[in-house]
CSV table of C-alpha atoms in Angstrom, one decimal:
chain,number,residue,atom,x,y,z
A,533,UNK,CA,-22.8,10.6,23.2
A,534,UNK,CA,-19.2,10.2,24.3
A,535,UNK,CA,-16.3,9.4,21.9
A,536,UNK,CA,-14.7,6.7,24.0
A,537,UNK,CA,-17.5,4.2,23.1
A,538,UNK,CA,-16.8,2.0,20.0
A,539,UNK,CA,-19.7,1.8,17.5
A,540,UNK,CA,-21.0,-1.7,16.8
A,541,UNK,CA,-20.0,-1.5,13.2
A,542,UNK,CA,-16.4,-0.7,14.0
A,543,UNK,CA,-16.3,-3.4,16.6
A,544,UNK,CA,-17.8,-5.9,14.1
A,545,UNK,CA,-15.1,-5.1,11.5
A,546,UNK,CA,-12.3,-5.5,14.1
A,547,UNK,CA,-13.6,-8.9,15.1
A,548,UNK,CA,-14.2,-9.9,11.6
A,549,UNK,CA,-10.6,-9.3,10.6
A,550,UNK,CA,-9.5,-11.7,13.3
A,551,UNK,CA,-11.7,-14.5,11.9
A,552,UNK,CA,-10.7,-14.0,8.2
A,553,UNK,CA,-7.7,-16.2,8.6
A,554,UNK,CA,-9.6,-19.1,10.2
A,555,UNK,CA,-10.7,-20.6,6.8
A,556,UNK,CA,-8.2,-21.4,4.1
A,557,UNK,CA,-10.5,-20.8,1.1
A,558,UNK,CA,-11.5,-17.1,0.6
A,559,UNK,CA,-15.1,-18.2,-0.2
A,560,UNK,CA,-15.2,-20.1,3.1
A,561,UNK,CA,-13.8,-17.1,4.9
A,562,UNK,CA,-16.5,-14.9,3.3
A,563,UNK,CA,-19.2,-17.4,4.2
A,564,UNK,CA,-17.9,-17.6,7.8
A,565,UNK,CA,-17.9,-13.8,8.0
A,566,UNK,CA,-21.5,-13.5,6.7
A,567,UNK,CA,-22.7,-16.2,9.1
A,568,UNK,CA,-20.9,-14.9,12.2
A,569,UNK,CA,-21.1,-11.2,11.7
A,570,UNK,CA,-23.7,-10.5,9.1
A,571,UNK,CA,-27.0,-8.9,9.8
A,572,UNK,CA,-28.8,-12.1,8.8
A,573,UNK,CA,-29.5,-14.6,11.5
A,574,UNK,CA,-28.5,-18.1,10.5
A,575,UNK,CA,-31.5,-20.4,10.4
A,576,UNK,CA,-31.3,-24.1,11.1
A,577,UNK,CA,-31.9,-26.8,13.7
A,578,UNK,CA,-29.8,-28.3,16.5
A,579,UNK,CA,-28.9,-31.8,15.6
A,580,UNK,CA,-28.3,-34.4,18.2
A,581,UNK,CA,-29.2,-38.0,19.0
A,582,UNK,CA,-32.1,-38.9,21.2
A,583,UNK,CA,-29.7,-40.8,23.3
A,584,UNK,CA,-27.7,-37.7,24.0
A,585,UNK,CA,-30.8,-35.7,25.1
A,586,UNK,CA,-32.2,-38.5,27.3
A,587,UNK,CA,-28.8,-39.2,28.9
A,588,UNK,CA,-28.3,-35.5,29.5
A,589,UNK,CA,-31.7,-35.3,31.3
A,590,UNK,CA,-30.9,-38.5,33.3
A,591,UNK,CA,-27.5,-37.3,34.4
A,592,UNK,CA,-28.8,-33.9,35.4
A,593,UNK,CA,-31.5,-35.3,37.7
A,594,UNK,CA,-30.0,-38.2,39.7
A,595,UNK,CA,-32.2,-39.1,42.7
A,596,UNK,CA,-30.3,-41.0,45.4
A,597,UNK,CA,-32.1,-43.2,47.8
A,598,UNK,CA,-32.1,-42.2,51.5
A,599,UNK,CA,-30.1,-45.2,52.7
A,600,UNK,CA,-27.1,-45.5,55.0
A,601,UNK,CA,-25.5,-48.4,56.8
A,602,UNK,CA,-22.7,-47.1,58.9
A,603,UNK,CA,-20.3,-44.2,59.5
A,604,UNK,CA,-20.0,-43.4,55.8
A,605,UNK,CA,-23.6,-42.4,55.9
A,606,UNK,CA,-22.6,-39.3,58.0
A,607,UNK,CA,-20.3,-38.2,55.1
A,608,UNK,CA,-23.1,-38.8,52.6
A,609,UNK,CA,-25.4,-36.6,54.7
A,610,UNK,CA,-22.7,-34.0,54.9
A,611,UNK,CA,-22.6,-34.1,51.1
A,612,UNK,CA,-26.2,-33.1,50.9
A,613,UNK,CA,-25.8,-30.2,53.3
A,614,UNK,CA,-25.3,-26.6,52.3
A,615,UNK,CA,-21.5,-26.6,52.7
A,616,UNK,CA,-20.9,-29.0,49.8
A,617,UNK,CA,-24.2,-28.4,47.9
A,618,UNK,CA,-24.7,-31.4,45.8
A,619,UNK,CA,-27.7,-29.5,44.2
A,620,UNK,CA,-25.2,-28.1,41.7
A,621,UNK,CA,-25.1,-31.6,40.2
A,622,UNK,CA,-28.8,-32.3,40.2
A,623,UNK,CA,-28.6,-34.9,43.0
A,624,UNK,CA,-30.0,-33.1,46.0
A,625,UNK,CA,-33.4,-34.9,46.1
A,626,UNK,CA,-32.8,-37.9,48.4
A,627,UNK,CA,-35.9,-40.0,47.9
A,628,UNK,CA,-37.5,-42.0,50.8
A,629,UNK,CA,-38.6,-44.9,48.5
A,630,UNK,CA,-36.6,-47.2,46.2
A,631,UNK,CA,-39.4,-46.8,43.6
A,632,UNK,CA,-38.7,-43.1,43.3
A,633,UNK,CA,-34.9,-43.3,43.2
A,634,UNK,CA,-32.4,-44.3,40.6
A,635,UNK,CA,-29.1,-44.2,42.6
A,636,UNK,CA,-28.3,-46.4,45.6
A,637,UNK,CA,-25.3,-45.3,47.6
A,638,UNK,CA,-24.0,-48.2,49.7
A,639,UNK,CA,-22.5,-46.1,52.6
A,640,UNK,CA,-21.0,-48.5,55.1
A,641,UNK,CA,-20.4,-52.1,55.9
A,642,UNK,CA,-22.9,-54.7,54.6
A,643,UNK,CA,-23.7,-57.5,57.0
A,644,UNK,CA,-24.9,-60.9,55.9
A,645,UNK,CA,-28.4,-60.1,57.4
A,646,UNK,CA,-28.6,-56.8,55.4
A,647,UNK,CA,-27.5,-58.2,52.1
A,648,UNK,CA,-30.9,-59.7,51.1
A,649,UNK,CA,-32.6,-56.4,52.1
A,650,UNK,CA,-30.1,-54.5,49.9
A,651,UNK,CA,-30.8,-56.8,47.0
A,652,UNK,CA,-34.6,-56.4,47.5
A,653,UNK,CA,-34.3,-52.6,47.6
A,654,UNK,CA,-32.2,-52.6,44.5
A,655,UNK,CA,-34.7,-54.8,42.6
A,656,UNK,CA,-37.5,-52.4,43.6
A,657,UNK,CA,-35.7,-49.5,41.9
A,658,UNK,CA,-36.9,-48.6,38.4
A,659,UNK,CA,-34.6,-48.9,35.4
A,660,UNK,CA,-32.2,-47.4,34.7
A,661,UNK,CA,-30.5,-47.6,38.1
A,662,UNK,CA,-27.0,-47.1,39.4
A,663,UNK,CA,-25.0,-48.1,42.5
A,664,UNK,CA,-22.1,-46.3,44.2
A,665,UNK,CA,-20.1,-48.3,46.7
A,666,UNK,CA,-18.9,-45.8,49.3
A,667,UNK,CA,-15.9,-46.6,51.5
A,668,UNK,CA,-13.6,-49.5,52.1
A,669,UNK,CA,-16.2,-51.5,54.1
A,670,UNK,CA,-18.7,-51.5,51.3
A,671,UNK,CA,-16.1,-52.1,48.6
A,672,UNK,CA,-14.0,-54.9,50.2
A,673,UNK,CA,-15.1,-55.5,53.8
A,674,UNK,CA,-12.6,-53.0,55.1
A,675,UNK,CA,-10.9,-54.0,58.4
A,676,UNK,CA,-13.8,-56.4,59.1
A,677,UNK,CA,-12.6,-59.7,57.7
A,678,UNK,CA,-15.1,-62.0,59.5
A,679,UNK,CA,-18.1,-64.2,58.8
A,680,UNK,CA,-20.7,-61.6,59.7
A,681,UNK,CA,-19.9,-59.1,56.9
A,682,UNK,CA,-20.1,-59.4,53.1
A,683,UNK,CA,-16.6,-58.8,51.7
A,684,UNK,CA,-17.7,-56.4,49.0
A,685,UNK,CA,-21.2,-55.3,48.0
A,686,UNK,CA,-20.6,-56.3,44.4
A,687,UNK,CA,-21.3,-59.9,45.6
A,688,UNK,CA,-24.9,-58.8,46.2
A,689,UNK,CA,-25.6,-56.1,43.5
A,690,UNK,CA,-23.7,-54.7,40.6
A,691,UNK,CA,-21.7,-51.6,41.4
A,692,UNK,CA,-21.0,-48.8,38.9
A,693,UNK,CA,-18.6,-46.5,40.9
A,694,UNK,CA,-16.3,-47.3,43.8
A,695,UNK,CA,-15.3,-44.6,46.3
A,696,UNK,CA,-12.2,-45.4,48.3
A,697,UNK,CA,-11.5,-44.2,51.8
A,698,UNK,CA,-12.5,-44.9,55.4
A,699,UNK,CA,-14.6,-42.9,55.5
A,700,UNK,CA,-14.4,-41.0,52.3
A,701,UNK,CA,-14.9,-37.3,52.4
A,702,UNK,CA,-18.0,-35.7,50.9
A,703,UNK,CA,-15.9,-34.2,48.1
A,704,UNK,CA,-14.9,-37.8,47.1
A,705,UNK,CA,-18.6,-38.8,46.9
A,706,UNK,CA,-19.3,-35.6,44.8
A,707,UNK,CA,-16.5,-36.7,42.5
A,708,UNK,CA,-18.0,-40.1,42.2
A,709,UNK,CA,-21.3,-38.6,41.2
A,710,UNK,CA,-19.6,-36.6,38.5
A,711,UNK,CA,-17.9,-39.8,37.3
A,712,UNK,CA,-21.4,-41.5,37.3
A,713,UNK,CA,-22.7,-38.6,35.3
A,714,UNK,CA,-20.0,-39.1,32.7
A,715,UNK,CA,-20.9,-42.8,32.5
A,716,UNK,CA,-24.6,-42.0,32.1
A,717,UNK,CA,-23.9,-39.5,29.3
A,718,UNK,CA,-21.9,-42.1,27.4
A,719,UNK,CA,-24.6,-44.8,27.5
A,720,UNK,CA,-26.0,-45.9,24.2
A,721,UNK,CA,-28.9,-47.9,23.0
A,722,UNK,CA,-31.5,-46.3,25.3
A,723,UNK,CA,-34.3,-47.0,22.9
A,724,UNK,CA,-33.1,-50.3,21.5
A,725,UNK,CA,-35.6,-52.3,23.6
A,726,UNK,CA,-33.2,-53.8,26.1
């Protein structure tokens, strides 16, 4: 055996000396030393709330609906491609049915004829459900200020996250998904019977 390798006992002592100053009380320092570097494995349980666990599962498996209205849908499709790899965020499974999805991405302008269809699809989605308004046209009508288009999809369905741009890049939509994940993780009262 070569001499350049440090034995585990020597290494443990060196690391232990670094941690002795972390606790002010000598008894606390000794307890910390025993727990962190002793031969005994600490026994216990992981404590968290049921809300945290359920929200973590929900945010890690967002299923967007396959739904595009205009040019922003091309950017949404690009986000699902291998270059941007939205699978890292657990949102790669674009579902073909509103009954299987929990995220609706409004990608493009919303016409007056399409508004009732969007509302019906949104109502068919199971709870909990979320909406991302992607692009200037979906958010505020964009450059189309006329009678044929809805001037903001929030007049039809509630929107959780707005993505600016015309059209917004796939990176912006991925950022919106991360913001939505933060919002989902902070939700409380999952089991309060709402």
